[in-house]
C-alpha positions as YAML, in Angstrom:
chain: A
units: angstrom
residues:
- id: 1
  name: UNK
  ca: [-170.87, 116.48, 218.00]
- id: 2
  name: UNK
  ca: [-171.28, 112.60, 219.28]
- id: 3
  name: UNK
  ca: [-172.85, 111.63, 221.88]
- id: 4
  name: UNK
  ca: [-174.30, 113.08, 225.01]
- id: 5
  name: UNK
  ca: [-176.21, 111.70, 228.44]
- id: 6
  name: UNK
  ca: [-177.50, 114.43, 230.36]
- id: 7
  name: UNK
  ca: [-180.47, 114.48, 233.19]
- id: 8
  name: UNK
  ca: [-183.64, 115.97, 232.38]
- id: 9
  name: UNK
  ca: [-185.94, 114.72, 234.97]
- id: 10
  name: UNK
  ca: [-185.37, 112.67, 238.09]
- id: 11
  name: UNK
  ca: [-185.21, 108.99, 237.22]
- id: 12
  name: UNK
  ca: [-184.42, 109.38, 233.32]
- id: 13
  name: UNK
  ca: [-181.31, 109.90, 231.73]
- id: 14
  name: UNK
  ca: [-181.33, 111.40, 227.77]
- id: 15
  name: UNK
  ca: [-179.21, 109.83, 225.44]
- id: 16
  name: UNK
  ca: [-178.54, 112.24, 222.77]
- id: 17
  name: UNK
  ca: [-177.05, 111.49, 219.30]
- id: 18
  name: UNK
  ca: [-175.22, 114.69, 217.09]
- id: 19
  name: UNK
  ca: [-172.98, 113.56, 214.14]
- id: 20
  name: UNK
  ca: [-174.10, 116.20, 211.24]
- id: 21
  name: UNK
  ca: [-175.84, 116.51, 208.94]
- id: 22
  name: UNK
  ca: [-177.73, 113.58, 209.25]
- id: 23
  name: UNK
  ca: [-176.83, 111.75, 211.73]
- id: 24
  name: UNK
  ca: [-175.28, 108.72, 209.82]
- id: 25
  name: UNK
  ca: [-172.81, 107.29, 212.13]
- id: 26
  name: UNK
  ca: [-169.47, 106.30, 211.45]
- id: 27
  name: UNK
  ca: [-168.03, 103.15, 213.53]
- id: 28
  name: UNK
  ca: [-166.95, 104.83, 216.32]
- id: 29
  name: UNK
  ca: [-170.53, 106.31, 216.57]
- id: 30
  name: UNK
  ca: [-172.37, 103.29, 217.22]
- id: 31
  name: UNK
  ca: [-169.76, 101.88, 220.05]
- id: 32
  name: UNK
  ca: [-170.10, 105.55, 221.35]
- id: 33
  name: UNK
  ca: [-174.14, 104.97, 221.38]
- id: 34
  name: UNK
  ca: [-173.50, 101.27, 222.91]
- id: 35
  name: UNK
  ca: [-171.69, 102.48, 225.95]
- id: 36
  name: UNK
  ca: [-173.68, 105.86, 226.59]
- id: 37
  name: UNK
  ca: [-177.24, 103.95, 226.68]
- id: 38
  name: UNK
  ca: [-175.38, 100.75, 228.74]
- id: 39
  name: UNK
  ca: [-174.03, 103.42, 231.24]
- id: 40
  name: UNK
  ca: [-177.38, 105.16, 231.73]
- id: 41
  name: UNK
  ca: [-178.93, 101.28, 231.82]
- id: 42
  name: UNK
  ca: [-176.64, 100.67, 235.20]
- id: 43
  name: UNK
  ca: [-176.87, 103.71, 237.13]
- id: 44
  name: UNK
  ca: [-178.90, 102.60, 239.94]
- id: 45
  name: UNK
  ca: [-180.50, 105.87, 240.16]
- id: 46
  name: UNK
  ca: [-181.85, 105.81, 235.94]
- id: 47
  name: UNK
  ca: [-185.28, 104.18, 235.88]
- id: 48
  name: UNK
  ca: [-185.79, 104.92, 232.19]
- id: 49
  name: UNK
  ca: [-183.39, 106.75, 229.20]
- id: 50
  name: UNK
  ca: [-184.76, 108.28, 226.78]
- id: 51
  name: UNK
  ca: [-183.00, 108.02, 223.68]
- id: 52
  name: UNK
  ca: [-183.11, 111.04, 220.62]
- id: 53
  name: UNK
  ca: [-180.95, 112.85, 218.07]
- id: 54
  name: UNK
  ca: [-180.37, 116.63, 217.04]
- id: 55
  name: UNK
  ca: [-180.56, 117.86, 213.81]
- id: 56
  name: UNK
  ca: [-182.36, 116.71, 210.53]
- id: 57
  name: UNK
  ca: [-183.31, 113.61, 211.41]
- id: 58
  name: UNK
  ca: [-183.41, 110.70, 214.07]
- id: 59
  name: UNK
  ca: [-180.68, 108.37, 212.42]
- id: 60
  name: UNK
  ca: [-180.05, 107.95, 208.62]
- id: 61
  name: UNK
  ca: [-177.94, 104.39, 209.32]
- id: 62
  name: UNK
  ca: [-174.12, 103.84, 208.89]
- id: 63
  name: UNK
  ca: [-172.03, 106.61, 207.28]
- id: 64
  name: UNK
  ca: [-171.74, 105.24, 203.68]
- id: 65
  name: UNK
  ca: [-168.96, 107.30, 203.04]
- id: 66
  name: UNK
  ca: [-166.91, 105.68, 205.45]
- id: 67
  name: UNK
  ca: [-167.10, 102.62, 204.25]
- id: 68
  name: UNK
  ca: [-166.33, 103.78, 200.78]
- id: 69
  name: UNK
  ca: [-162.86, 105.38, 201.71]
- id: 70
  name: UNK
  ca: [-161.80, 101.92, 203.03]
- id: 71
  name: UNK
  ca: [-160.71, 99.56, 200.25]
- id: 72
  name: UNK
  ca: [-160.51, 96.31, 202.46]
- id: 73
  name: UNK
  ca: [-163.35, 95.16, 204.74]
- id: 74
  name: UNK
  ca: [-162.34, 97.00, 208.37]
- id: 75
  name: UNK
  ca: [-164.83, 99.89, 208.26]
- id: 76
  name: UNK
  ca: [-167.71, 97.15, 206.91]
- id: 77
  name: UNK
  ca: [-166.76, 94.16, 209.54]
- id: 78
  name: UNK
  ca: [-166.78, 97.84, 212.60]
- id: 79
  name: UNK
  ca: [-170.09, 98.85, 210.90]
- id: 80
  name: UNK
  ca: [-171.58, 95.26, 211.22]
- id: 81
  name: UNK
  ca: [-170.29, 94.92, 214.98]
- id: 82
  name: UNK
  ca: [-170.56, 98.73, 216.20]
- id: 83
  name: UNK
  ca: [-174.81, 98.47, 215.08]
- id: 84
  name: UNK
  ca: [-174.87, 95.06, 216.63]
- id: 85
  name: UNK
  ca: [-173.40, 96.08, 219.78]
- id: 86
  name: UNK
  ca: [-175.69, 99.72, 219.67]
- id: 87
  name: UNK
  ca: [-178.94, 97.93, 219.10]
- id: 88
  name: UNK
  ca: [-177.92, 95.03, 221.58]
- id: 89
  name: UNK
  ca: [-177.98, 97.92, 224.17]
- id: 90
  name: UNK
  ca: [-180.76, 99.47, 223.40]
- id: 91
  name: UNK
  ca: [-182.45, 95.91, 223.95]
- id: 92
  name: UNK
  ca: [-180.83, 94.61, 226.92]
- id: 93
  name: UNK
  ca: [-180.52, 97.95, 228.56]
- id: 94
  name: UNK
  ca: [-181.63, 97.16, 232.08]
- id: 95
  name: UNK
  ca: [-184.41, 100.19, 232.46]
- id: 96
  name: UNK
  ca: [-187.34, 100.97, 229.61]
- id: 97
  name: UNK
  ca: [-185.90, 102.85, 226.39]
- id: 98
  name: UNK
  ca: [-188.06, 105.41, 225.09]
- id: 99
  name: UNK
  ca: [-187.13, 106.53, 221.27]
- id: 100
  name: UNK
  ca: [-188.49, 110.21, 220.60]
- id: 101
  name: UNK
  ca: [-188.16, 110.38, 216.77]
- id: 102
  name: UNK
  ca: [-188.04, 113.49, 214.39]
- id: 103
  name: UNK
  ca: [-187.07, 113.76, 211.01]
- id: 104
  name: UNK
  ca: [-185.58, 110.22, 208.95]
- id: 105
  name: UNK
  ca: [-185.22, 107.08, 210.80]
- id: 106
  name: UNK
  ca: [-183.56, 104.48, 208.36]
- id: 107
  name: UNK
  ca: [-181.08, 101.66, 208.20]
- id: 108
  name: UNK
  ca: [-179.66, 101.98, 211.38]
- id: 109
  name: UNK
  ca: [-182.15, 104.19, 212.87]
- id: 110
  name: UNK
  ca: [-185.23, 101.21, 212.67]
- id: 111
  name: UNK
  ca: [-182.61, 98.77, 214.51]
- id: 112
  name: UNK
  ca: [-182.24, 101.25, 217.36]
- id: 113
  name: UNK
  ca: [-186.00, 101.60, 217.40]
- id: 114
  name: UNK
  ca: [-187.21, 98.39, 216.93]
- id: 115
  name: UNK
  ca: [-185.25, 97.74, 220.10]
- id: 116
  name: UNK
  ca: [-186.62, 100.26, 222.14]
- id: 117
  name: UNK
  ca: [-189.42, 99.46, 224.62]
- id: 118
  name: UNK
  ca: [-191.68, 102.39, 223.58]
- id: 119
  name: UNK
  ca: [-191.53, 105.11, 220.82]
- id: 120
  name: UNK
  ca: [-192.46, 108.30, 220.75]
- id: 121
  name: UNK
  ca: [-192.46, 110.16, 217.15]
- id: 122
  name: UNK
  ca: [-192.78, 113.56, 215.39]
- id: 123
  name: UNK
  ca: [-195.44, 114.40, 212.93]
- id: 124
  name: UNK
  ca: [-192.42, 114.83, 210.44]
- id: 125
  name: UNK
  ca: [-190.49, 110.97, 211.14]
- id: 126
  name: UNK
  ca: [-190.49, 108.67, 208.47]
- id: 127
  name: UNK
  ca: [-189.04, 105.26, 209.07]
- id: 128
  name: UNK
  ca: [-187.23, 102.76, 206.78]
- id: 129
  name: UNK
  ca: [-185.07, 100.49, 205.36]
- id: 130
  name: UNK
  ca: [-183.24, 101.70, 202.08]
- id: 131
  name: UNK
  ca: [-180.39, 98.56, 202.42]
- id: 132
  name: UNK
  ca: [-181.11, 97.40, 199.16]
- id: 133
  name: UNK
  ca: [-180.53, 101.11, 197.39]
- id: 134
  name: UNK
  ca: [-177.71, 101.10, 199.49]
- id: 135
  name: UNK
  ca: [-175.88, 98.00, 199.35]
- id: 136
  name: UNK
  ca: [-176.23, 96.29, 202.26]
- id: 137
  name: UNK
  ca: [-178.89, 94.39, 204.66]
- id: 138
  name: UNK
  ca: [-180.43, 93.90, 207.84]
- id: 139
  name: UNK
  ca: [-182.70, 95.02, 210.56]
- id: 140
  name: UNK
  ca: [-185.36, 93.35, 208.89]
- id: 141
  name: UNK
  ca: [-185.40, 91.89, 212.45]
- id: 142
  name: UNK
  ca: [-185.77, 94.94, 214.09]
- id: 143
  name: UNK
  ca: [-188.70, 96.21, 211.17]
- id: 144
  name: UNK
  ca: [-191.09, 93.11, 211.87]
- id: 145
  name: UNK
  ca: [-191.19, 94.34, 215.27]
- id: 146
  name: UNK
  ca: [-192.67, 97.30, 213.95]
- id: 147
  name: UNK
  ca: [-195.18, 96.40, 211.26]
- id: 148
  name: UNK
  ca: [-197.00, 93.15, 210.34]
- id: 149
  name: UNK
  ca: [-195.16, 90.41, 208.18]
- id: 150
  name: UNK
  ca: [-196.24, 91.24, 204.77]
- id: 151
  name: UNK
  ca: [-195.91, 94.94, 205.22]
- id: 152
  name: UNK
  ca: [-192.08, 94.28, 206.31]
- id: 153
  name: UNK
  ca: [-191.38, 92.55, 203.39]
- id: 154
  name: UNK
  ca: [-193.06, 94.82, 201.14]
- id: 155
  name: UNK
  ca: [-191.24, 98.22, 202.59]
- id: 156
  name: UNK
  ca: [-187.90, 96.04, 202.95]
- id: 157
  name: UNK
  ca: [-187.94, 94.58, 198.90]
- id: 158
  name: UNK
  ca: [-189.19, 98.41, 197.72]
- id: 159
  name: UNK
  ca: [-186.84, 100.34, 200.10]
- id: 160
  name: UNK
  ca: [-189.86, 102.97, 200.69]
- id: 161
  name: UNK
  ca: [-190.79, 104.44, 204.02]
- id: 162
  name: UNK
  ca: [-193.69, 104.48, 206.51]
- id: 163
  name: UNK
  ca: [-194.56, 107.37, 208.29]
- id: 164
  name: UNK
  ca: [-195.09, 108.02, 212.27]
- id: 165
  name: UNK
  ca: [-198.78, 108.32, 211.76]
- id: 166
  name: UNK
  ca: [-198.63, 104.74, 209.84]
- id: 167
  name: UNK
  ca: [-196.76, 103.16, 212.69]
- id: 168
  name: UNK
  ca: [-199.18, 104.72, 215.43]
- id: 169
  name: UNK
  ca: [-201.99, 102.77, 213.38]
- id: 170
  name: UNK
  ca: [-199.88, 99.54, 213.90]
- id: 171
  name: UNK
  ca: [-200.03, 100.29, 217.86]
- id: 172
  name: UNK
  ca: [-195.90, 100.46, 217.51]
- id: 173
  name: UNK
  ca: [-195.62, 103.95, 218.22]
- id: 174
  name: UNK
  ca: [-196.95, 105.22, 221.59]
- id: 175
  name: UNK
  ca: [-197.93, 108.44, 220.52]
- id: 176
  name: UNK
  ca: [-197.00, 111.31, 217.42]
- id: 177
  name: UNK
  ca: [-196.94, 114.73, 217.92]
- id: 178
  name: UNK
  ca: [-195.72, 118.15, 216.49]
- id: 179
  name: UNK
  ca: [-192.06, 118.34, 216.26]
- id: 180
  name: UNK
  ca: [-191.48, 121.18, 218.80]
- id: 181
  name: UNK
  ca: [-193.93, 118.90, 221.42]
- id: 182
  name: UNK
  ca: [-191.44, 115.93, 220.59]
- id: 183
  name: UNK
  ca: [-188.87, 115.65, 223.76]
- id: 184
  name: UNK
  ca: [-191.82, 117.00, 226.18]
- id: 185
  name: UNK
  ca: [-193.94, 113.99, 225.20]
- id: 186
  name: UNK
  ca: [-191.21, 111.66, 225.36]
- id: 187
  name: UNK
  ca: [-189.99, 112.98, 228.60]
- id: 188
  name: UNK
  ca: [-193.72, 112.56, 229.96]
- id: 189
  name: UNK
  ca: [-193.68, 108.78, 228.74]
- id: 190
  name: UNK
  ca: [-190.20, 108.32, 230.66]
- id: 191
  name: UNK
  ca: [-191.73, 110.31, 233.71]
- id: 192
  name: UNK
  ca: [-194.82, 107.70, 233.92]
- id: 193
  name: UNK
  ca: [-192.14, 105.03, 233.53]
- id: 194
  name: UNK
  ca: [-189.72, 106.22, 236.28]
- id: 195
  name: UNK
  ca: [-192.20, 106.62, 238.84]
- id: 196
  name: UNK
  ca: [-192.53, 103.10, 239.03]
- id: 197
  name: UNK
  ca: [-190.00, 101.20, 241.67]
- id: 198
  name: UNK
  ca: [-186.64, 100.79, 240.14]
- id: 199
  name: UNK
  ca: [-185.65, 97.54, 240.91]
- id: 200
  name: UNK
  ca: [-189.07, 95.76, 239.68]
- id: 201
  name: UNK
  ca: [-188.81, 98.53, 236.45]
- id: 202
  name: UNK
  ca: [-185.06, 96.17, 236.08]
- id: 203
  name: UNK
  ca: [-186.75, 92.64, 236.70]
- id: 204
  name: UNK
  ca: [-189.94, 93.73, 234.37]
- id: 205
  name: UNK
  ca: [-187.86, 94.52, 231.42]
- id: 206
  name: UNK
  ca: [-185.87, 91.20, 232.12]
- id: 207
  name: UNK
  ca: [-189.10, 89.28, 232.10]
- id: 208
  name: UNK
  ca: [-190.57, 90.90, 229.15]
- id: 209
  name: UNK
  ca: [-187.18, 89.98, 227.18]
- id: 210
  name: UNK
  ca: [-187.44, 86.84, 228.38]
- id: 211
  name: UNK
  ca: [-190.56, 85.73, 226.64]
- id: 212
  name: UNK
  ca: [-189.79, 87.36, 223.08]
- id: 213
  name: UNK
  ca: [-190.51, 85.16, 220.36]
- id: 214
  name: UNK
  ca: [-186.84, 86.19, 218.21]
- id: 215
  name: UNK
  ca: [-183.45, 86.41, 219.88]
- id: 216
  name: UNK
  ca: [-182.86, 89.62, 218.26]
- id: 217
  name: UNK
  ca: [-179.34, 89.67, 218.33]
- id: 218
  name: UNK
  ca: [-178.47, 86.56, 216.96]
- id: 219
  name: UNK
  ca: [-181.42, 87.14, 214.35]
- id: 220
  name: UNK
  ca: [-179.67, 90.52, 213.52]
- id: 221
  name: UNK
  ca: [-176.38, 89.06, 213.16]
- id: 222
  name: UNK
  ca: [-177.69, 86.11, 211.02]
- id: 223
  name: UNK
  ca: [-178.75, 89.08, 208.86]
- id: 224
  name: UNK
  ca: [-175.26, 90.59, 208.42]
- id: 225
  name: UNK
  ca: [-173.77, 87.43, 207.05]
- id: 226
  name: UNK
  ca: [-175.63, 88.50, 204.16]
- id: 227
  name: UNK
  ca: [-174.57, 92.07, 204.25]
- id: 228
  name: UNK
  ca: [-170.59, 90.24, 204.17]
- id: 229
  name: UNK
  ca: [-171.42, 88.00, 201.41]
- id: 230
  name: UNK
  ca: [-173.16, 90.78, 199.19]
- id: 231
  name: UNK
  ca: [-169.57, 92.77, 199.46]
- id: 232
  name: UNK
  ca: [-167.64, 89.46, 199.18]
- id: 233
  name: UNK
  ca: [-169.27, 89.03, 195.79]
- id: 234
  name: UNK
  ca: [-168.95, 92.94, 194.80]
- id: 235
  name: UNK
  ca: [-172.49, 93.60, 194.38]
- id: 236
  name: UNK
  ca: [-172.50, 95.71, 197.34]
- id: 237
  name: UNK
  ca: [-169.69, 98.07, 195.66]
- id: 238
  name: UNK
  ca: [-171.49, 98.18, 192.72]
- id: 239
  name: UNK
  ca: [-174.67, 99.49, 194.20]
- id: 240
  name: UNK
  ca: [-173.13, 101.22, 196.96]
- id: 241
  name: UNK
  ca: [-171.30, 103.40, 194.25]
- id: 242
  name: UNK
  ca: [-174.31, 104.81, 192.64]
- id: 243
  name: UNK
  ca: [-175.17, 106.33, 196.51]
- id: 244
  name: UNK
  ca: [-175.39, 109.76, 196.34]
- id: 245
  name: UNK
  ca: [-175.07, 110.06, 192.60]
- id: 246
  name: UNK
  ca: [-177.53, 111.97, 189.90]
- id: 247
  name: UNK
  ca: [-180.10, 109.07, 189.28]
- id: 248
  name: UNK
  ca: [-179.52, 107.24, 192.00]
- id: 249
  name: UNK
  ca: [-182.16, 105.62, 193.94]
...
């Protein structure tokens, strides 16, 4: 369980992601996440990672249940930092991220792959943003990368989900496939990628950062003042209680 780098193919490192059953990861999770994809991002000899999860699903976003045994703000303010500081990597990793996606992929799960540079997805992925059945928000930043404007706001305010196939038709996933097929495809993708020379792979992804229309980070974080104020007022207690529960959202 946690996190695991490991070297499939020459050129590409796999950043793997086990926390059980869903993959909803507690603080220590997403700093874990941070350093494994900023490690694989330096090695001179990683032209691309590849980033994907065992079990259920993809991601399923913090670990709610954390943050409910804590009865100050510590687990909320680590949350808040540990995603920024995951999907920051992700970003500015120096090499191409592929995202090879299976099962769920919400909350924390679209900021990690709304970062990536190219996703790969199973037949079965769904992707979403439940923060508002869940007491929180964010990523909205890391959803309009994924969707157009109106369609973001719509799946954000509603807290439904999009599948793989959808997100193909909006040209942001690079290709969906049967689950089984999933790491082969997105090990091809990384193969293509790392062929390429590694030091204009590094200034490429520089450049292409470069001229993004959002600072995503600082968009992201502008995003979690609102998450703080929503638990400053208590509203975000009072919905994140009903998580989990008979009649819940």
């Amino acid at each position: 369980m946690g996190v695991c780098t490991s070297r499939p193919a020459p050129g590409v490192a796999l950043v793997t992601v086990d926390f059980p059953p869903v993959n909803a990861l507690p603080v220590k999770g997403w700093y874990a996440l941070a350093d494994a994809v900023r490690a694989a991002g330096r090695d001179p000899e990683v032209r691309c990672v590849v980033l994907t999860a065992e079990g259920r699903g993809f991601n399923a976003g913090v670990d709610i249940k954390e943050l409910q045994r804590d009865p100050g703000h510590t687990s909320l303010i680590g949350a808040n930092s540990g995603c920024a500081e995951a999907f920051a990597a992700v970003y500015e990793c120096e090499v191409p991220v592929v995202a090879a996606v299976a099962g769920h992929c919400l909350g924390g799960g679209i900021g990690l792959v709304g970062n990536a540079d190219a996703i790969v997805a199973a037949e079965d992925a769904v992707f979403g943003l439940p923060e508002l059945d869940r007491g929180a928000l964010g990523a909205a930043t890391h959803l309009a990368r994924l969707v157009p404007q109106h369609l973001m706001r719509t799946l954000y305010f509603t807290s439904r989900t999009v599948t793989a196939a959808e997100l193909h038709a909006h040209g942001s996933v690079w290709r969906v496939v049967p689950r089984p097929g999933l790491l082969d495809a997105a090990l091809g993708l990384a193969g293509a990628i790392a062929a390429k020379d590694g030091s204009l792979l590094r200034l490429a992804k520089a450049a292409l950062n470069g001229i993004d229309p959002v600072d995503v980070r600082r968009s992201y974080r502008f995003e979690q003042g609102f998450t703080f104020e929503a638990n400053l007022s208590g509203v975000a207690d009072r919905v994140r209680d009903t998580f989990g529960k008979e009649g819940s959202p």
